[in-house]
Structures are given as structure tokens and as C-alpha cells.
Coordinates of C-alpha atoms in Angstrom, one line a residue:
M1 CA -2.3 18.3 23.6
K2 CA -5.2 15.7 22.5
K3 CA -4.5 12.2 22.6
V4 CA -5.3 9.4 20.5
I5 CA -4.9 5.7 20.5
Y6 CA -3.9 4.4 17.0
I7 CA -4.6 0.5 16.4
A8 CA -1.8 0.4 13.6
F9 CA -1.2 -3.5 13.1
N10 CA 1.8 -2.6 10.3
Y11 CA 3.1 0.6 11.8
N12 CA 6.7 -1.4 12.3
H13 CA 6.7 -3.2 9.2
D14 CA 9.5 -1.2 7.1
T15 CA 9.2 -2.7 3.8
G16 CA 5.4 -2.1 3.6
I17 CA 3.8 1.0 1.7
S18 CA 1.3 0.6 3.9
S19 CA 3.2 1.3 6.7
K20 CA 4.5 4.5 5.1
R21 CA 1.1 6.1 5.6
L22 CA 0.6 4.4 9.6
R23 CA 4.1 6.2 10.3
G24 CA 3.4 9.4 8.4
V25 CA -0.1 10.1 10.0
S26 CA 1.2 9.4 13.9
K27 CA 4.4 11.2 12.8
Y28 CA 3.0 14.4 11.7
L29 CA 0.0 14.7 13.8
P30 CA 1.6 16.4 16.5
S31 CA 1.9 19.6 14.1
F32 CA -1.9 19.6 14.3
G33 CA -2.5 18.9 18.1
W34 CA -2.6 15.5 18.5
Q35 CA -0.6 13.2 20.4
P36 CA -0.8 9.4 18.7
I37 CA -0.7 6.4 21.4
V38 CA 0.0 3.7 18.3
I39 CA -0.7 0.2 19.6
V40 CA 1.4 -2.5 17.5
P41 CA 1.8 -6.2 18.3
R42 CA 5.3 -7.3 19.1
T43 CA 7.0 -9.3 16.1
S44 CA 10.0 -9.5 14.8
N45 CA 10.5 -6.1 13.3
E46 CA 12.3 -3.3 15.4
T47 CA 10.4 -0.9 16.6
V48 CA 10.2 2.4 14.7
E49 CA 11.0 5.6 17.0
L50 CA 9.8 8.6 16.1
D51 CA 9.7 12.0 18.6
N52 CA 6.5 12.6 20.0
V53 CA 5.0 9.2 19.1
R54 CA 4.6 6.5 21.6
V55 CA 4.5 3.1 20.8
I56 CA 2.8 0.5 22.7
E57 CA 4.0 -3.3 21.5
T58 CA 1.7 -5.6 22.6
D59 CA 2.3 -9.7 23.0
Y60 CA 1.0 -11.6 19.6
Q61 CA 0.9 -14.6 18.1
D62 CA -0.3 -15.1 14.5
M63 CA -2.5 -18.0 13.8
I64 CA -0.2 -19.8 11.7
S65 CA 2.2 -20.3 14.6
K66 CA -0.3 -20.8 16.8
F67 CA -1.7 -24.2 15.2
M68 CA 1.7 -25.3 13.7
R69 CA 2.6 -25.6 17.3
K70 CA 0.0 -27.7 18.1
S71 CA 0.4 -29.9 14.7
N72 CA 4.0 -30.0 15.9
N73 CA 3.0 -32.0 19.2
T74 CA 1.3 -35.0 17.5
G75 CA 4.9 -36.2 16.6
R76 CA 7.3 -36.8 13.5
K77 CA 5.5 -39.8 12.3
R78 CA 2.3 -37.7 11.2
E79 CA 4.6 -35.1 9.5
V80 CA 6.6 -37.5 7.6
S81 CA 3.2 -39.1 5.9
G82 CA 2.3 -35.6 5.2
R83 CA 5.0 -35.6 2.6
D84 CA 2.9 -37.9 0.1
Q85 CA 0.3 -35.8 -0.3
S86 CA 0.1 -34.0 -3.6
N87 CA 0.9 -30.3 -3.6
K88 CA -2.4 -29.5 -5.4
L89 CA -3.9 -31.5 -2.2
V90 CA -2.3 -29.2 0.3
S91 CA -2.8 -26.0 -1.2
K92 CA -6.6 -27.1 -1.5
G93 CA -6.5 -27.7 2.1
L94 CA -5.0 -24.7 3.5
S95 CA -7.2 -22.6 1.2
I96 CA -10.5 -24.2 2.8
A97 CA -8.8 -23.9 6.6
G98 CA -8.3 -20.4 6.0
E99 CA -11.6 -19.7 4.8
I100 CA -12.8 -21.5 7.9
F101 CA -10.1 -20.4 10.7
A102 CA -8.6 -16.8 9.2
Y103 CA -12.0 -15.4 10.0
P104 CA -12.3 -12.7 10.1
D105 CA -8.5 -12.4 9.2
S106 CA -4.7 -14.3 10.4
M107 CA -4.3 -11.8 12.9
K108 CA -7.2 -12.4 14.7
Y109 CA -5.5 -13.3 18.0
W110 CA -3.8 -10.1 18.5
K111 CA -7.6 -8.5 19.6
K112 CA -7.2 -9.6 23.1
P113 CA -4.0 -8.3 23.7
A114 CA -4.5 -5.0 22.0
V115 CA -7.8 -4.4 23.7
E116 CA -5.9 -5.3 27.3
A117 CA -2.8 -2.7 26.4
A118 CA -5.2 0.2 25.1
S119 CA -8.0 -0.2 27.9
E120 CA -5.1 0.4 30.7
I121 CA -4.1 3.5 28.4
I122 CA -7.6 4.7 28.2
E123 CA -8.2 3.8 32.0
N124 CA -5.4 6.2 33.2
E125 CA -4.8 9.0 30.8
K126 CA -7.5 11.1 28.9
I127 CA -8.2 9.5 25.9
D128 CA -9.9 11.9 23.5
A129 CA -10.2 9.4 20.2
I130 CA -9.4 6.1 18.6
M131 CA -7.8 5.5 15.2
S132 CA -8.0 2.2 13.7
T133 CA -6.9 1.5 10.1
S134 CA -6.9 -1.7 7.8
S135 CA -5.8 -4.2 6.6
P136 CA -6.0 -6.1 8.8
V137 CA -9.6 -5.7 9.8
T138 CA -8.6 -7.1 13.5
S139 CA -7.7 -3.4 13.9
H140 CA -10.9 -2.5 13.4
I141 CA -12.9 -5.0 15.7
I142 CA -10.1 -4.0 18.2
A143 CA -11.2 -0.5 17.8
H144 CA -15.2 -1.1 18.0
D145 CA -14.9 -3.0 21.5
L146 CA -12.9 0.2 22.9
K147 CA -15.7 2.2 21.6
E148 CA -18.7 -0.1 22.8
K149 CA -16.4 0.0 26.1
Y150 CA -15.6 3.5 26.8
D151 CA -18.0 5.4 24.0
I152 CA -14.6 7.4 22.4
P153 CA -15.0 9.0 19.1
W154 CA -13.9 6.7 16.9
V155 CA -12.3 6.9 13.1
A156 CA -11.4 3.9 11.0
D157 CA -9.3 4.2 8.0
L158 CA -9.9 1.3 5.4
R159 CA -6.9 1.7 3.3
D160 CA -7.8 -1.3 1.6
L161 CA -12.0 -1.6 1.5
W162 CA -13.1 -4.8 3.3
N163 CA -16.1 -6.5 1.5
L164 CA -15.7 -4.8 -1.5
N165 CA -12.1 -5.1 -1.8
P166 CA -12.1 -6.7 -5.5
Y167 CA -8.8 -8.4 -5.2
I168 CA -10.5 -10.5 -2.2
N169 CA -12.6 -13.6 -3.1
H170 CA -14.3 -15.6 -0.8
N171 CA -17.0 -18.3 -1.0
F172 CA -20.7 -17.8 -0.3
I173 CA -21.1 -18.7 3.2
R174 CA -17.4 -16.6 4.0
R175 CA -18.8 -13.4 2.3
H176 CA -22.2 -13.2 3.7
F177 CA -20.7 -13.7 7.7
E178 CA -18.1 -11.2 6.3
K179 CA -20.7 -8.8 5.3
R180 CA -22.7 -9.0 8.6
L181 CA -19.4 -8.8 10.6
E182 CA -18.3 -5.3 9.0
M183 CA -21.7 -4.0 9.5
K184 CA -21.8 -5.1 12.7
T185 CA -17.9 -3.6 13.4
F186 CA -19.1 -0.2 12.0
R187 CA -22.8 0.3 13.6
N188 CA -20.8 2.5 16.1
V189 CA -18.3 4.4 14.0
D190 CA -18.2 8.1 14.2
A191 CA -16.2 8.5 10.3
L192 CA -14.8 6.5 7.8
T193 CA -12.5 7.1 5.5
T194 CA -10.2 5.8 2.6
T195 CA -7.9 6.3 0.3
T196 CA -9.7 7.4 -2.9
E197 CA -12.7 9.3 -3.9
L198 CA -13.8 6.3 -5.8
A199 CA -13.4 4.0 -3.0
K200 CA -15.1 6.4 -0.9
T201 CA -18.2 6.2 -3.4
T202 CA -17.8 2.4 -3.5
L203 CA -17.9 2.0 0.5
Q204 CA -20.8 4.9 0.5
S205 CA -22.8 2.3 -1.1
I206 CA -23.0 -0.1 1.9
H207 CA -22.8 2.6 4.7
P208 CA -24.9 5.1 3.4
D209 CA -25.7 6.7 6.5
K210 CA -22.5 6.9 7.6
R211 CA -19.8 9.9 7.2
I212 CA -17.1 8.9 4.9
E213 CA -13.9 10.8 3.9
C214 CA -11.1 10.6 1.4
V215 CA -7.8 11.0 2.6
V216 CA -5.2 10.2 0.2
S217 CA -1.7 9.5 1.2
G218 CA 1.3 10.9 -0.1
F219 CA 5.2 11.0 0.6
D220 CA 7.3 12.0 3.2
P221 CA 9.2 15.3 2.7
E222 CA 12.0 14.3 5.3
D223 CA 12.6 11.3 2.9
F224 CA 13.8 13.5 0.2
E225 CA 15.5 16.3 2.1
K226 CA 18.4 13.3 2.8
T227 CA 18.0 11.6 -0.3
K228 CA 19.5 13.5 -3.3
Q229 CA 20.8 12.9 -6.4
T230 CA 24.4 11.4 -6.8
E231 CA 25.2 10.7 -10.6
N232 CA 23.7 11.4 -14.2
S233 CA 23.0 8.6 -16.4
E234 CA 24.7 8.1 -19.9
R235 CA 21.7 6.9 -21.3
L236 CA 18.1 7.7 -20.8
T237 CA 17.4 5.3 -17.6
L238 CA 14.0 4.1 -16.8
M239 CA 13.2 2.7 -13.4
Y240 CA 10.9 0.3 -11.9
A241 CA 11.0 -0.8 -8.2
G242 CA 8.1 -3.6 -6.4
S243 CA 6.7 -6.3 -7.1
L244 CA 4.9 -7.7 -10.7
Y245 CA 2.7 -10.0 -8.0
S246 CA 3.2 -13.0 -10.5
G247 CA 2.5 -11.0 -13.9
K248 CA -0.7 -9.0 -12.8
R249 CA 1.9 -6.2 -13.7
D250 CA 2.7 -6.9 -16.8
P251 CA 5.5 -5.0 -18.5
S252 CA 4.8 -6.4 -21.9
I253 CA 3.5 -2.9 -23.8
L254 CA 6.5 -1.0 -22.4
F255 CA 8.7 -3.7 -23.6
D256 CA 6.8 -4.1 -27.0
A257 CA 6.9 0.0 -27.5
I258 CA 10.4 -0.1 -26.7
G259 CA 11.2 -2.6 -29.4
Q260 CA 9.3 -1.0 -32.2
L261 CA 10.6 2.2 -31.4
I262 CA 14.5 0.5 -32.0
E263 CA 13.1 -1.3 -34.9
E264 CA 11.5 1.8 -36.3
G265 CA 14.8 3.6 -35.9
K266 CA 13.4 6.6 -33.9
I267 CA 15.3 5.6 -30.6
D268 CA 19.4 4.3 -30.6
S269 CA 19.2 0.9 -28.8
G270 CA 22.5 2.1 -27.1
K271 CA 20.9 5.3 -25.6
I272 CA 18.2 3.7 -23.7
V273 CA 17.7 1.1 -20.6
L274 CA 15.4 -0.1 -18.3
D275 CA 16.3 -1.0 -14.5
F276 CA 13.8 -3.5 -12.7
Y277 CA 14.5 -3.4 -8.8
G278 CA 12.1 -6.2 -7.1
D279 CA 11.1 -9.8 -8.4
E280 CA 12.2 -11.2 -11.8
T281 CA 8.7 -12.5 -13.0
N282 CA 9.0 -13.7 -16.9
L283 CA 11.1 -10.8 -16.9
A284 CA 14.4 -12.2 -19.2
E285 CA 11.6 -14.2 -21.4
L286 CA 10.1 -11.4 -22.2
S287 CA 13.3 -8.7 -23.2
R288 CA 14.1 -11.8 -25.2
K289 CA 10.4 -11.9 -27.0
Y290 CA 11.1 -8.0 -28.1
N291 CA 14.5 -8.5 -28.8
I292 CA 15.4 -5.4 -26.1
E293 CA 17.6 -8.4 -24.0
G294 CA 20.8 -5.6 -24.2
N295 CA 18.0 -2.6 -22.3
V296 CA 17.1 -4.1 -19.6
N297 CA 18.9 -4.9 -16.5
I298 CA 17.5 -7.0 -13.5
H299 CA 18.5 -6.3 -10.5
G300 CA 16.5 -8.2 -7.6
R301 CA 15.5 -6.8 -4.0
I302 CA 17.0 -3.9 -2.6
T303 CA 16.7 -2.0 0.6
Q304 CA 14.1 0.9 0.9
G305 CA 16.7 3.6 0.7
E306 CA 18.4 1.7 -2.2
V307 CA 15.1 2.2 -4.1
L308 CA 14.8 6.0 -3.1
Q309 CA 18.8 6.3 -3.9
H310 CA 18.3 4.6 -7.5
Q311 CA 15.2 6.5 -8.3
M312 CA 16.8 9.7 -7.6
N313 CA 19.7 8.9 -9.9
S314 CA 17.1 7.5 -13.0
D315 CA 15.4 9.9 -15.3
V316 CA 11.8 8.5 -15.7
L317 CA 9.9 6.1 -13.1
L318 CA 7.8 3.7 -13.9
L319 CA 4.6 2.7 -12.8
I320 CA 3.1 -0.8 -14.0
S321 CA -0.4 -1.3 -12.9
W322 CA -3.1 -4.8 -13.7
M323 CA -4.6 -4.2 -16.5
N324 CA -7.8 -4.5 -15.3
E325 CA -11.0 -2.4 -14.2
S326 CA -10.6 -3.2 -10.6
E327 CA -7.9 -1.0 -10.3
K328 CA -9.9 2.0 -10.8
M329 CA -10.5 2.5 -7.4
F330 CA -6.4 2.4 -6.2
I331 CA -4.0 4.6 -6.3
P332 CA -0.4 2.6 -5.8
G333 CA 1.4 4.1 -2.9
K334 CA 4.6 4.3 -5.1
V335 CA 3.4 7.0 -7.1
Y336 CA 4.0 9.4 -3.8
D337 CA 7.5 8.7 -3.8
C338 CA 7.7 9.4 -7.3
I339 CA 6.4 12.6 -6.7
G340 CA 9.0 13.1 -4.2
C341 CA 11.6 12.2 -6.1
Q342 CA 10.4 14.7 -9.0
K343 CA 11.4 13.0 -11.7
P344 CA 9.1 12.4 -14.4
I345 CA 6.5 9.1 -14.5
L346 CA 5.4 6.6 -16.9
S347 CA 2.6 4.7 -15.3
I348 CA 1.1 2.0 -17.5
G349 CA -2.0 0.5 -16.6
Y350 CA -6.0 0.2 -17.2
K351 CA -7.2 3.3 -19.5
E352 CA -9.1 5.2 -16.6
G353 CA -9.2 5.4 -12.5
S354 CA -7.6 7.1 -9.5
L355 CA -3.9 7.0 -10.8
K356 CA -4.6 8.3 -14.4
D357 CA -6.6 11.0 -12.5
L358 CA -3.8 12.0 -10.1
I359 CA -1.0 12.2 -13.1
E360 CA -3.0 14.1 -14.9
R361 CA -4.2 16.4 -12.6
T362 CA -0.2 16.9 -11.4
E363 CA 1.2 16.7 -14.6
I364 CA 3.6 15.0 -13.2
G365 CA 3.7 12.1 -16.6
Y366 CA 2.2 10.0 -18.6
H367 CA -0.5 7.4 -18.0
V368 CA -0.8 4.8 -20.6
S369 CA -2.7 1.5 -21.5
D370 CA -1.9 0.7 -25.0
V371 CA 1.5 0.1 -27.0
G372 CA 0.7 3.2 -29.3
E373 CA 0.5 5.7 -26.4
C374 CA 3.2 4.3 -24.5
K375 CA 5.6 4.9 -28.1
K376 CA 4.7 8.2 -27.8
A377 CA 5.3 8.9 -24.5
I378 CA 8.9 7.0 -24.4
Y379 CA 9.6 8.9 -27.8
D380 CA 9.0 12.1 -26.1
Y381 CA 10.9 11.4 -22.9
Y382 CA 13.9 10.3 -25.4
T383 CA 13.9 13.6 -27.5
K384 CA 13.8 15.7 -24.7
Y385 CA 16.6 13.9 -22.9
N386 CA 18.8 13.9 -25.6
K387 CA 18.3 17.5 -26.0
N388 CA 18.8 18.4 -22.2
E389 CA 15.5 19.2 -21.8
L390 CA 14.0 16.4 -19.6
R391 CA 12.4 17.5 -16.6
Y392 CA 10.1 16.8 -14.1
G393 CA 6.6 18.7 -15.1
G394 CA 4.5 18.7 -11.4
N395 CA 2.5 21.7 -10.9
E396 CA 1.6 23.2 -7.7
F397 CA -1.4 20.1 -7.1
A398 CA 1.5 17.5 -6.7
Q399 CA 3.0 19.5 -3.4
E400 CA -0.9 18.4 -1.6
Y401 CA 0.2 14.5 -2.0
S402 CA 2.4 14.3 1.0
L403 CA 1.9 12.6 4.3
K404 CA 2.2 16.1 6.4
N405 CA -1.3 17.1 4.2
T406 CA -2.7 13.3 5.2
A407 CA -2.1 14.2 8.6
K408 CA -3.4 17.4 8.5
N409 CA -6.8 16.2 7.3
F410 CA -6.7 13.5 9.6
S411 CA -6.6 16.3 12.5
K412 CA -9.8 17.9 11.0
I413 CA -11.5 14.5 10.9
L414 CA -10.6 14.1 14.7
E415 CA -11.4 17.4 15.9
E416 CA -14.9 17.3 14.5
V417 CA -15.5 13.9 15.6
I418 CA -15.0 14.9 19.3

């Protein structure tokens, strides 16, 4: 079996969507002839143990703890005087410091121990390839140094784009150095991968001479072999799990649509409920604004296992995205768990893009971008629910979105670059 060093910072982060892709790839690569050796930092997270996967934990100190230790040595008097500064000034100072010191990211101090750990393995075993995955981009810089030192084929997976990420806004000086660093880092890469065709096209614009492939994420089939529906709802239950990112993911369209349908007498207020798990940003206020307080349940944060169980027991799964053109490029990781649950989906977000294309291609539900479209989708689900005809409609394309296929696609790329 061939061996691949996998530089994967977030591998052990059990609550993160990104970690599912990392663990899924490493879990299923052995099925396609590749044994992964995962390099991760030693953090407070428990090590994830999977059959046929070696995990090497390295020393690690993040930037904040490194500098906090230094500042603590200056004495208590300095600490007390800092309390007199306004929150605004402190926030501004931290932002400026971040631009300067967190370059290229705050995990940069992981580079030395990760390179040392990977080098020891490479020098004692036959390693056929290297893979790195971001964020953080430090993972790619580690892989770059290993490629330079040992001339081993290297595949870099950009789950999030580096300089062309629309959600990262640096000042013009930082942007200049970031762009230069990205070009230097990927100068000797054998292949770049990303998660959607739109992201691939965007990445190709600054790396026109590089091989770039789209490798979509997916759900882990084994998660849903263990989790089954345990109860039937008495009301049409729509469920959302996750962060609302301080209101960027805004459920107003959903609340307005349900409020109007109730007011118009098209749906019975007592036969529909919205369950929210995660942060509580403006949910209570919005429910009052649209007169649906009695239809909205706010539960707070729960574990990933509990999320899956509640999804299995719900009737419709909600996806709420930022109503911004920047969202066109991305597919939220939660959509794959929705496919795994085999429940109808109601997605609310920007009018076009990768997510809408996926939903329409797989026929797993509706993607809407205004109140009128949302009303039609909810009324359709409500009518089918009352007739006991509400079913998951995913077609044969939906099953392509499994982490087993994700690993298979990576294995093909690895075979082609070695």
C-alpha cells in the first residue's frame, strides 16, 4: 500500500465541518490503496482514532498563548492599567496586531514541529506523496518545505481559497505579501484541489499553469448507519442546526413566509414548528416581529451526535446562507449531512451558485431567495405532510456526495501525480 503524509491541522476538531472532510478522506483512502499518516498539532482535542490511519501529534503553541505568556511577565500593574482602555481601542489594536503578527495565520508556529515530525517519517519510510489542506495556510507552507527538501509529489487541498477568499479582508500591504506568498508556496505543487467548480475557476485565474481539480465533500455513510429515526413528529418540523454568524445568516425570509401563510389561513399555526439548535442571534426578536413566537423553539448548542439524531427525527432540514453574491462559490458542509439523513431540504440563500446547482441536480429539495419562493416551498411541504406524502426526493446523483467518493477522487489524483 502506498503511503501519503497528510498535513491536516483541524483533523481532531470534532465540532468543525472541515474536520469531517479531513477524517473522511483519511478514513477511506486505504480502500483505494493509500495509507495516510496524518500530521496534527497536539491540542486540547482528543485524538481521533480510526482503523488504518496513523496520527502523529506534534508539539504546538498558538500565537495568542505565546504572546500572552510574554505579556504576563510584564507584571500585574501593566495588566490593571490596560483595563482603562476603551473596547474600541483594544479591538483596533488587536486588529492591527493581527495584520502584522498573524502572517500568514496565527498557526504559523506549528511549522517547525510539523516539518520535523514529517521529515523523520520521510527519512525512515518510503513516502509516495504529500497532501496538505487549508485552512490554515500554514499547512501548505509545511508541505512546500517538505516538497523542496525531499522532492515528493504534493497535492494541496484548498477547502477555503487563500487570497481569493471573499470573506477575508486584509489591508493592501498585507494583501501584497499574501499574494506573493501564495505564488511562492504553490510554485512547486503538483496539483491543487478545491471544493466547487466555481472555486476551481476562480483559483485558476491566479494559477493558470497549475493542475486544479474540484473534489467535492460529502457525508460519511457510516454516520447514518448508526443513527436512525426514533420518533414521528406531531407537527411539520423544520430544523436548523449551526451558527447564524451574527445575523449574516438571516432567517427573516423564512419567518416572514410562515407568518404570511398563517395569516392567510393556508397553514394551521398549530401544525408547524421551527427548531433552532446553535446560537440564538435575534431569533426571539424576529419571531415576535413576524408573529410566530409560538412556532419557534430555540434550543441552544448540542453535540454533533445529538444534531444528527434531531435531524433524523425532523421532517424538513433548513439551510440558511448569507444573502450575498460571495456565497455563489461555496457549498456549506451541512448540506451533505442533510443528504445523509435523506430528509427534504429547504435552502434559503443567494439566488444562484454552487449550492443551488447541487440542490437542483440532486432533487433533494428547494433553494429559495425571496419570500414568495419560500412560501411556495413551505406550503408544498405542509400539504404533503398533511397527506402523509412528504418524502425525500434525492435522485441517483445525491449518492455521489459521500466521503468515500471524496477519498476515491483524491486517490485518483495521487496516482496521477506520482
